[in-house]
Coordinates of C-alpha atoms in Angstrom, one line a residue:
M107 CA -21.3 -12.8 -18.0
F108 CA -19.2 -14.3 -15.2
I109 CA -15.7 -13.0 -14.6
I110 CA -13.3 -15.0 -12.5
D111 CA -10.0 -13.5 -11.1
V112 CA -7.7 -15.9 -9.4
Q113 CA -4.5 -14.8 -7.8
G114 CA -1.8 -17.1 -6.6
F115 CA 1.5 -18.9 -7.4
Q116 CA 2.3 -21.6 -9.8
Y117 CA 4.9 -24.2 -8.7
G118 CA 6.1 -27.5 -9.9
S119 CA 4.1 -29.2 -12.7
G120 CA 0.4 -28.4 -12.8
N121 CA 0.1 -27.3 -9.1
F122 CA -1.3 -24.0 -8.1
I123 CA -1.6 -22.3 -4.6
C124 CA -4.6 -20.1 -4.7
K125 CA -4.2 -17.0 -2.5
E126 CA -7.3 -15.0 -3.5
L127 CA -10.3 -15.5 -5.7
A128 CA -13.0 -13.1 -6.9
I129 CA -16.1 -14.0 -8.9
V130 CA -18.3 -11.3 -10.4
N131 CA -21.4 -11.5 -12.5
V132 CA -21.8 -8.5 -14.8
N133 CA -25.1 -8.2 -16.6
D134 CA -25.7 -6.8 -20.0
N135 CA -26.1 -3.3 -18.6
G136 CA -22.6 -3.4 -17.1
H137 CA -24.0 -3.7 -13.5
L138 CA -22.6 -6.1 -10.9
A139 CA -25.3 -8.7 -10.2
A140 CA -23.2 -10.9 -7.9
H141 CA -19.8 -10.7 -6.3
K142 CA -18.0 -13.2 -4.1
F143 CA -14.5 -12.7 -2.7
I144 CA -12.4 -14.9 -0.5
S145 CA -8.8 -15.3 0.6
Y146 CA -7.6 -18.8 1.3
P147 CA -4.4 -20.7 0.9
F148 CA -4.9 -24.2 -0.4
E149 CA -3.9 -26.2 -3.5
L150 CA -6.0 -26.3 -6.6
K151 CA -5.1 -29.1 -8.9
Q152 CA -7.4 -27.9 -11.6
Y153 CA -9.6 -24.9 -12.2
N154 CA -12.1 -26.0 -14.8
S155 CA -15.4 -26.6 -12.9
K156 CA -18.5 -24.6 -13.5
V157 CA -18.9 -21.2 -11.9
R158 CA -21.9 -22.3 -9.8
D159 CA -19.9 -25.1 -8.3
H160 CA -17.3 -22.7 -7.1
M161 CA -19.9 -20.4 -5.7
E162 CA -20.9 -23.1 -3.3
W163 CA -17.6 -23.1 -1.4
I164 CA -17.2 -19.3 -1.4
T165 CA -19.5 -18.7 1.6
C166 CA -17.7 -18.2 4.9
N167 CA -14.5 -16.2 4.9
V168 CA -15.7 -13.2 3.0
H169 CA -13.7 -10.1 4.1
G170 CA -15.4 -7.6 1.8
L171 CA -18.7 -7.1 0.0
E172 CA -21.0 -10.1 -0.6
F173 CA -24.0 -10.3 -2.8
D174 CA -26.2 -13.5 -3.1
V175 CA -26.5 -15.0 -6.5
L176 CA -30.1 -14.6 -7.6
Y177 CA -31.2 -16.6 -10.6
G178 CA -34.7 -15.0 -10.6
E179 CA -35.0 -11.3 -9.7
E180 CA -31.6 -9.7 -10.1
K181 CA -30.1 -7.3 -7.5
C182 CA -27.7 -5.0 -9.2
L183 CA -25.2 -2.3 -8.3
P184 CA -23.3 -0.1 -10.7
Y185 CA -20.0 -1.8 -11.3
E186 CA -18.0 1.4 -11.0
D187 CA -19.1 1.7 -7.4
I188 CA -17.3 -1.5 -6.5
S189 CA -14.5 -1.8 -9.1
S190 CA -12.1 0.0 -6.8
F191 CA -12.8 -2.6 -4.1
I192 CA -11.9 -5.5 -6.4
K193 CA -8.8 -3.7 -7.6
K194 CA -7.7 -3.1 -4.1
H195 CA -8.2 -6.6 -2.7
V196 CA -7.6 -8.9 -5.6
C197 CA -3.8 -8.8 -5.4
S198 CA -0.9 -11.0 -4.2
E199 CA 0.8 -9.1 -1.4
I200 CA 1.7 -12.4 0.4
V201 CA 1.3 -15.7 -1.3
A202 CA 1.5 -19.1 0.5
V203 CA 3.8 -21.5 -1.3
N204 CA 4.4 -24.9 0.3
G205 CA 3.8 -23.4 3.7
A206 CA 6.2 -20.6 3.2
E207 CA 5.5 -17.0 2.3
K208 CA 6.5 -15.0 -0.8
K209 CA 6.4 -11.3 -0.1
Q210 CA 6.4 -8.3 -2.3
C211 CA 9.8 -6.6 -2.6
L212 CA 11.0 -3.0 -2.1
K213 CA 13.5 -2.6 -4.9
Y214 CA 16.3 0.0 -4.8
V215 CA 19.2 1.1 -6.9
K216 CA 22.4 2.9 -5.7
A217 CA 22.3 5.7 -8.2
I218 CA 25.3 7.5 -6.7
P219 CA 28.6 5.7 -5.9
G220 CA 29.0 5.3 -2.2
A221 CA 25.2 5.3 -1.4
F222 CA 24.3 3.2 1.6
T223 CA 22.0 0.2 1.6
P224 CA 18.8 0.9 3.6
T225 CA 18.8 -1.0 7.0
K226 CA 16.3 -1.8 9.8
G227 CA 17.1 -1.2 13.4
S228 CA 15.2 -4.4 14.4
P229 CA 13.4 -7.2 12.5
R230 CA 9.9 -5.6 13.1
A231 CA 10.9 -2.0 12.7
A232 CA 8.4 0.0 10.7
G233 CA 10.9 1.7 8.4
F234 CA 14.2 1.3 6.6
D235 CA 16.8 3.8 7.8
L236 CA 18.1 6.2 5.1
R237 CA 21.6 7.6 5.2
S238 CA 23.2 10.7 3.6
V239 CA 25.6 10.1 0.8
Y240 CA 27.2 13.6 1.3
S241 CA 28.2 15.8 4.1
I242 CA 26.0 18.9 4.6
T243 CA 25.1 21.4 7.2
V244 CA 21.4 22.2 8.1
P245 CA 21.5 25.8 9.3
A246 CA 19.8 26.8 12.5
R247 CA 16.1 27.6 12.0
D248 CA 16.4 26.6 8.4
K249 CA 16.2 23.6 6.1
A250 CA 18.3 21.5 3.7
L251 CA 17.8 18.8 1.1
I252 CA 19.7 15.6 2.0
N253 CA 20.7 13.3 -0.8
T254 CA 20.3 9.5 -0.1
G255 CA 21.8 8.5 -3.5
L256 CA 19.0 5.9 -3.8
K257 CA 16.2 5.2 -6.2
F258 CA 13.3 3.0 -5.2
E259 CA 10.6 0.9 -6.9
L260 CA 7.8 0.6 -4.3
P261 CA 5.5 -2.5 -4.1
S262 CA 2.3 -2.3 -6.0
G263 CA -0.5 -0.6 -4.0
C264 CA 2.0 1.2 -1.8
Y265 CA 3.5 4.6 -1.4
G266 CA 6.6 5.5 0.5
R267 CA 6.5 7.8 3.6
I268 CA 9.6 9.5 4.7
A269 CA 9.4 9.8 8.4
P270 CA 11.7 11.4 11.0
R271 CA 13.9 9.4 13.2
S272 CA 12.8 9.8 16.8
G273 CA 16.3 10.4 18.2
L274 CA 17.0 13.3 15.8
A275 CA 13.6 14.8 16.6
S276 CA 13.9 14.6 20.4
K277 CA 17.6 15.4 20.8
N278 CA 18.4 17.8 18.0
G279 CA 15.1 19.3 16.9
I280 CA 15.4 17.8 13.4
N281 CA 12.2 17.0 11.5
V282 CA 11.2 15.8 8.0
G283 CA 9.0 17.7 5.5
A284 CA 7.3 16.8 2.2
G285 CA 7.8 13.1 2.9
V286 CA 5.8 11.3 0.2
I287 CA 7.2 9.0 -2.5
D288 CA 4.7 8.1 -5.2
Q289 CA 4.6 4.5 -6.4
D290 CA 5.6 5.6 -9.9
Y291 CA 8.5 7.9 -8.9
R292 CA 11.8 6.6 -10.1
G293 CA 14.1 9.5 -9.2
I294 CA 16.7 9.8 -6.5
V295 CA 15.1 10.2 -3.0
M296 CA 15.9 13.5 -1.4
V297 CA 15.0 14.1 2.3
L298 CA 14.0 17.6 3.3
L299 CA 15.3 18.2 6.9
F300 CA 14.1 21.1 9.0
N301 CA 16.3 22.3 11.8
H302 CA 14.1 23.8 14.6
S303 CA 17.0 24.4 17.0
N304 CA 19.1 27.5 17.4
E305 CA 22.3 25.7 16.4
D306 CA 23.5 24.4 13.0
F307 CA 23.2 20.7 12.6
Q308 CA 26.0 18.8 10.8
V309 CA 25.1 15.8 8.7
N310 CA 28.1 13.6 7.9
V311 CA 28.4 10.9 5.2
G312 CA 26.6 7.8 6.3
D313 CA 24.5 9.5 9.0
R314 CA 21.0 8.1 9.3
I315 CA 18.7 11.0 8.6
A316 CA 15.2 9.6 8.1
Q317 CA 13.3 6.3 7.6
L318 CA 11.3 5.0 4.7
I319 CA 8.0 3.3 5.5
C320 CA 5.9 1.5 2.9
E321 CA 2.2 2.1 3.4
R322 CA -0.8 0.8 1.6
I323 CA -2.8 3.3 -0.4
H324 CA -6.2 3.5 -2.0
Y325 CA -6.7 5.4 -5.3
P326 CA -10.3 6.6 -5.2
E327 CA -12.2 8.1 -8.1
L328 CA -12.9 11.8 -7.6
V329 CA -16.6 12.6 -7.7
E330 CA -18.1 16.1 -7.4
E331 CA -21.4 16.3 -5.5
K332 CA -23.9 19.1 -4.8
E333 CA -24.2 18.0 -1.1
L334 CA -22.4 15.7 1.3
T335 CA -24.0 13.2 3.7
H336 CA -24.9 14.7 7.1
T337 CA -23.0 13.6 10.2
E338 CA -23.6 14.4 13.9
R339 CA -20.3 16.4 13.9
N340 CA -21.2 18.2 10.6
T341 CA -19.0 21.3 10.1
N342 CA -17.6 21.6 13.7
G343 CA -13.8 21.9 13.3
F344 CA -10.9 22.8 15.5
G345 CA -11.4 22.0 19.2
S346 CA -15.0 21.0 18.7
T347 CA -14.5 17.5 20.2
G348 CA -13.1 18.9 23.5
R349 CA -9.7 18.5 25.1

């Protein structure tokens, strides 16, 4: 049985920009006999040719696993060993449309009146600056939860990392803790600030207190084993690699 997964973008009448294509051959035992994957932006007027015809032009730009199609003796791998690879890569993070790009969005809601829109300090800044919706004091050598008043819907395949702002860390001894936003979390984002200085730190309404960075994530299956593969480092831990 052949399974074809095409990701892309439909525009106009009968036109399709193909972003990514995966073709897998699953045998009767549920094993993966062949897998081809490629990412390429060009127009497909129709997609009704035979699978073997498509296999011929999926040969070069493979950026993952590749297995030759064998019509005699069959080489198989358990499908569960590779299903996570297909799920991870067969997606449409950026799709080419008429030479332009369509990107995934970071959606947000102002859940509290007066909440501030996340902003970037520069076009290529890694994160979006988050601001406090209330005034609050972070006591010296203590911590406090800062309310952003915002809810987020993260792009598929991403989680949100709450990172400290370098200026606050270097000048005021302010750091961020517990900074992970799961992709399925829909509550208000609270930022845990630690004050490592000997003076109270005042947070005013609208102050930038942290930054939100979207990072790709892989969701592996958890497998218990009796032994792990041996490495040269093995169990050597803290300080074992030198200064």
